[in-house]
Short mmCIF file of C-alpha atoms and ligand atoms in Angstrom, two decimals:
data_model
loop_
_atom_site.label_atom_id
_atom_site.label_comp_id
_atom_site.label_asym_id
_atom_site.label_seq_id
_atom_site.Cartn_x
_atom_site.Cartn_y
_atom_site.Cartn_z
CA MET A 1 100.65 115.74 127.22
CA SER A 2 104.30 116.83 127.15
CA ARG A 3 106.75 115.33 124.68
CA LYS A 4 108.96 114.24 127.60
CA LYS A 5 106.41 111.60 128.56
CA ASP A 6 106.75 109.93 125.14
CA LYS A 7 110.53 109.60 125.26
CA PRO A 8 110.92 106.29 127.13
CA ARG A 9 108.84 104.53 124.48
CA LYS A 10 111.56 104.60 121.82
CA SER A 11 115.31 104.96 121.63
CA ALA A 12 116.97 108.17 120.55
CA ALA A 13 118.31 106.40 117.46
CA GLU A 14 114.86 105.21 116.48
CA ALA A 15 113.31 108.61 117.03
CA PHE A 16 116.02 110.16 114.89
CA SER A 17 115.57 107.69 112.09
CA ARG A 18 111.80 108.17 112.01
CA ARG A 19 112.33 111.91 111.59
CA ASP A 20 114.88 111.15 108.87
CA PHE A 21 112.31 108.97 107.13
CA LEU A 22 109.79 111.77 107.06
CA LYS A 23 112.38 114.31 105.96
CA GLY A 24 113.50 112.01 103.16
CA ALA A 25 109.91 111.61 102.14
CA GLY A 26 109.54 115.33 101.68
CA VAL A 27 105.94 114.94 102.71
CA ALA A 28 103.57 117.81 103.04
CA VAL A 29 99.91 117.72 103.85
CA SER A 30 98.30 121.07 103.40
CA GLY A 31 94.81 122.30 104.00
CA GLY A 32 94.12 124.65 101.12
CA LEU A 33 96.27 123.57 98.24
CA MET A 34 97.21 126.04 95.57
CA VAL A 35 98.84 124.71 92.46
CA GLY A 36 99.48 125.87 88.95
CA GLU A 37 97.42 125.37 85.83
CA GLN A 38 99.36 122.21 85.03
CA VAL A 39 98.42 120.86 88.44
CA ALA A 40 100.97 119.47 90.86
CA GLY A 41 104.55 118.62 90.07
CA ALA A 42 105.01 121.55 87.72
CA THR A 43 106.01 125.07 88.65
CA PRO A 44 103.20 127.36 87.61
CA PRO A 45 104.07 130.39 85.52
CA GLU A 46 104.24 133.53 87.59
CA GLY A 47 100.78 134.95 88.20
CA ALA A 48 99.03 131.84 86.83
CA THR A 49 98.31 130.23 90.20
CA GLN A 50 94.79 129.01 90.76
CA VAL A 51 92.96 127.20 93.51
CA LEU A 52 91.97 123.66 92.56
CA GLY A 53 89.11 121.72 94.07
CA PRO A 54 87.18 120.88 96.02
CA GLY A 55 85.94 118.88 93.02
CA ALA A 56 87.93 116.23 91.21
CA VAL A 57 90.73 117.28 88.87
CA PRO A 58 92.49 115.21 86.20
CA ILE A 59 95.96 114.04 87.15
CA THR A 60 98.51 111.57 85.80
CA LEU A 61 100.62 109.38 88.06
CA LYS A 62 103.57 107.35 86.85
CA ILE A 63 103.35 104.13 88.80
CA ASN A 64 105.77 101.26 88.33
CA GLY A 65 106.85 102.70 84.99
CA ARG A 66 103.34 103.18 83.59
CA PRO A 67 101.30 106.40 83.38
CA HIS A 68 97.85 106.26 84.96
CA LYS A 69 95.26 108.97 84.32
CA LEU A 70 92.63 109.54 86.98
CA ASN A 71 90.32 112.18 88.42
CA VAL A 72 90.72 112.90 92.10
CA GLU A 73 89.85 115.67 94.50
CA PRO A 74 93.01 117.57 95.51
CA ARG A 75 92.59 116.32 99.08
CA VAL A 76 93.00 112.67 98.05
CA THR A 77 96.18 111.05 99.33
CA LEU A 78 98.49 109.03 97.15
CA LEU A 79 97.54 105.96 99.20
CA ASP A 80 93.82 106.40 98.53
CA ALA A 81 94.48 107.14 94.87
CA LEU A 82 96.44 103.90 94.57
CA ARG A 83 94.03 101.72 96.51
CA ASN A 84 90.62 103.24 95.78
CA HIS A 85 91.03 104.72 92.32
CA LEU A 86 93.55 102.40 90.66
CA ASP A 87 93.07 99.13 92.55
CA ILE A 88 96.79 98.96 93.32
CA THR A 89 96.41 97.63 96.84
CA GLY A 90 99.89 96.48 97.87
CA ALA A 91 100.49 99.52 100.06
CA LYS A 92 98.35 99.06 103.18
CA LYS A 93 96.27 101.60 105.08
CA VAL A 94 96.83 101.00 108.78
CA CYS A 95 97.26 104.22 110.78
CA ASP A 96 96.53 106.66 107.90
CA ARG A 97 98.51 109.29 109.81
CA ALA A 98 102.19 108.88 108.92
CA ALA A 99 103.02 106.81 111.96
CA CYS A 100 103.41 103.13 111.01
CA GLY A 101 104.95 102.80 107.54
CA ALA A 102 102.51 100.17 106.24
CA CYS A 103 101.76 102.39 103.24
CA THR A 104 105.40 102.94 102.24
CA VAL A 105 106.08 103.39 98.54
CA THR A 106 108.99 105.14 96.87
CA LEU A 107 108.95 108.48 95.08
CA ASN A 108 112.01 108.92 92.90
CA GLY A 109 113.65 106.17 94.94
CA ASN A 110 112.94 107.73 98.34
CA PRO A 111 110.61 105.98 100.79
CA VAL A 112 107.48 107.94 101.63
CA TYR A 113 104.33 107.36 103.62
CA ALA A 114 101.73 107.30 100.83
CA CYS A 115 99.06 108.29 103.37
CA ALA A 116 100.90 111.56 103.95
CA VAL A 117 101.44 112.61 100.34
CA LEU A 118 98.68 114.11 98.24
CA ALA A 119 98.16 112.33 94.94
CA ILE A 120 98.50 115.55 92.95
CA GLU A 121 101.86 116.19 94.64
CA ALA A 122 103.14 112.88 93.33
CA GLN A 123 102.71 113.89 89.70
CA GLY A 124 105.90 113.98 87.67
CA LYS A 125 107.62 111.55 90.05
CA GLU A 126 108.49 107.89 89.66
CA ILE A 127 106.18 106.07 92.03
CA GLN A 128 107.16 102.51 92.87
CA THR A 129 104.93 100.15 94.80
CA ILE A 130 105.45 96.60 96.01
CA GLU A 131 103.65 95.35 92.89
CA SER A 132 106.72 96.29 90.86
CA LEU A 133 108.99 93.92 92.76
CA THR A 134 107.74 90.65 91.33
CA THR A 135 108.45 90.16 87.66
CA GLY A 136 107.72 87.01 85.71
CA GLY A 137 106.81 85.18 88.92
CA LYS A 138 110.24 85.85 90.43
CA LEU A 139 110.48 87.52 93.79
CA HIS A 140 112.81 90.45 94.35
CA PRO A 141 115.70 89.48 96.67
CA VAL A 142 114.16 91.58 99.46
CA SER A 143 110.78 89.81 99.20
CA ALA A 144 112.51 86.42 98.99
CA ALA A 145 114.57 87.17 102.09
CA PHE A 146 111.41 88.13 104.01
CA VAL A 147 109.92 84.75 103.14
CA GLU A 148 113.07 82.87 104.01
CA HIS A 149 113.48 84.56 107.40
CA ASP A 150 109.81 84.48 108.43
CA ALA A 151 109.81 88.25 108.55
CA GLN A 152 106.04 88.53 108.60
CA GLN A 153 103.07 87.30 110.60
CA CYS A 154 99.78 89.08 109.85
CA GLY A 155 101.54 90.75 106.92
CA PHE A 156 99.94 94.17 107.20
CA CYS A 157 103.26 95.93 107.73
CA THR A 158 105.14 93.73 105.25
CA PRO A 159 104.65 95.50 101.89
CA GLY A 160 105.69 98.79 103.49
CA PHE A 161 108.67 97.15 105.17
CA VAL A 162 109.78 95.52 101.92
CA MET A 163 109.63 98.84 100.05
CA ALA A 164 111.47 100.61 102.86
CA VAL A 165 114.14 97.89 102.87
CA LYS A 166 114.58 98.07 99.10
CA ALA A 167 115.00 101.86 99.21
CA PHE A 168 117.35 101.51 102.17
CA LEU A 169 119.56 98.88 100.50
CA ASP A 170 119.65 100.79 97.21
CA LYS A 171 121.39 103.58 99.16
CA ASN A 172 123.17 101.45 101.80
CA PRO A 173 124.38 98.26 100.13
CA ASN A 174 126.66 97.28 103.05
CA PRO A 175 124.64 98.05 106.18
CA THR A 176 125.59 97.14 109.73
CA MET A 177 122.91 95.94 112.13
CA GLN A 178 122.95 99.39 113.71
CA ASP A 179 122.40 101.00 110.27
CA ILE A 180 119.47 98.66 109.69
CA GLU A 181 117.84 99.43 113.04
CA LYS A 182 118.16 103.14 112.43
CA GLY A 183 117.35 103.09 108.73
CA LEU A 184 114.11 101.17 109.20
CA GLY A 185 112.92 103.11 112.24
CA GLY A 186 110.10 104.57 110.14
CA ASN A 187 108.30 101.23 109.91
CA LEU A 188 106.51 99.53 112.77
CA CYS A 189 105.40 95.92 113.14
CA ARG A 190 102.71 95.21 115.70
CA CYS A 191 103.44 91.47 115.46
CA GLY A 192 107.06 92.07 116.47
CA THR A 193 108.83 90.52 113.50
CA TYR A 194 111.85 92.79 113.86
CA VAL A 195 114.42 90.02 114.33
CA GLY A 196 113.32 88.30 111.13
CA VAL A 197 113.17 91.60 109.26
CA ARG A 198 116.73 92.50 110.24
CA GLN A 199 118.00 89.08 109.23
CA ALA A 200 116.14 89.46 105.94
CA VAL A 201 117.82 92.81 105.30
CA LEU A 202 121.29 91.29 105.82
CA GLU A 203 120.40 88.39 103.54
CA ALA A 204 118.94 90.65 100.86
CA ALA A 205 122.00 92.91 100.98
CA LYS A 206 124.14 89.86 100.21
CA ALA A 207 121.80 88.66 97.47
CA MET A 208 121.60 92.05 95.79
CA LYS A 209 125.38 92.02 95.47
CA GLY A 210 125.28 88.55 93.94
CA GLY A 211 126.12 86.78 97.20
CA LYS A 212 123.17 84.45 96.91
CA ALA A 213 120.81 84.08 93.98
CA HIS A 214 117.21 84.63 95.02
CA ALA A 215 115.92 86.17 91.84
S1 FES B 1 99.16 103.94 106.96
FE1 FES B 1 100.58 105.42 106.30
S2 FES B 1 102.07 105.49 107.86
FE2 FES B 1 100.53 104.15 108.64
S1 FES B 2 103.53 91.20 110.55
FE1 FES B 2 101.75 91.92 111.59
S2 FES B 2 102.12 94.05 111.79
FE2 FES B 2 103.96 93.27 111.02
#
């Protein structure tokens, strides 16, 4: 099937923003992964490269400010490491192929599809999941705005959307509606909650600047 046939299904702006999302994520899924003795995240000394796997290797992930040690095969994605090895299940597995955004978490503040990042590649980075956004029973302004504007139905896309919105607003505190549409083009909602989501983003932007106290 040619790429031309896909074009009418999404606007040029949306297509652009989805590519931007992936670029920002810096994702890479590789077949045979070669990393250094200190595993991923560190530059191996010259000549010290070794092939890891296929068996499990010990890694440490810094998630929501806390280090977690686990043993995973090098092929395990960050999403599966979170959900299946650490029981951190906020990020959802929907497409499992970097297409929908339901698994969005942030790496060093940038939104990434956790299903498209290998767990060992996420070592040495600050991983933030939706679980980090509620402290002491208080919702983050983005989560609160989603509730207030009915920006979810089945909720499968919602944790990913909330993380994408937080990352977006951290870098774009005064977005226009056009910025929002483009900036969130990497997340899809099968229930069609886009109107509520966009309203929630505007509301959260205000709240995060002290315009309205949600949290
Ligand atoms: S589950 Fe990762 S992008 Fe859809
Ligand atoms: S609320 Fe159902 S997929 Fe978005």
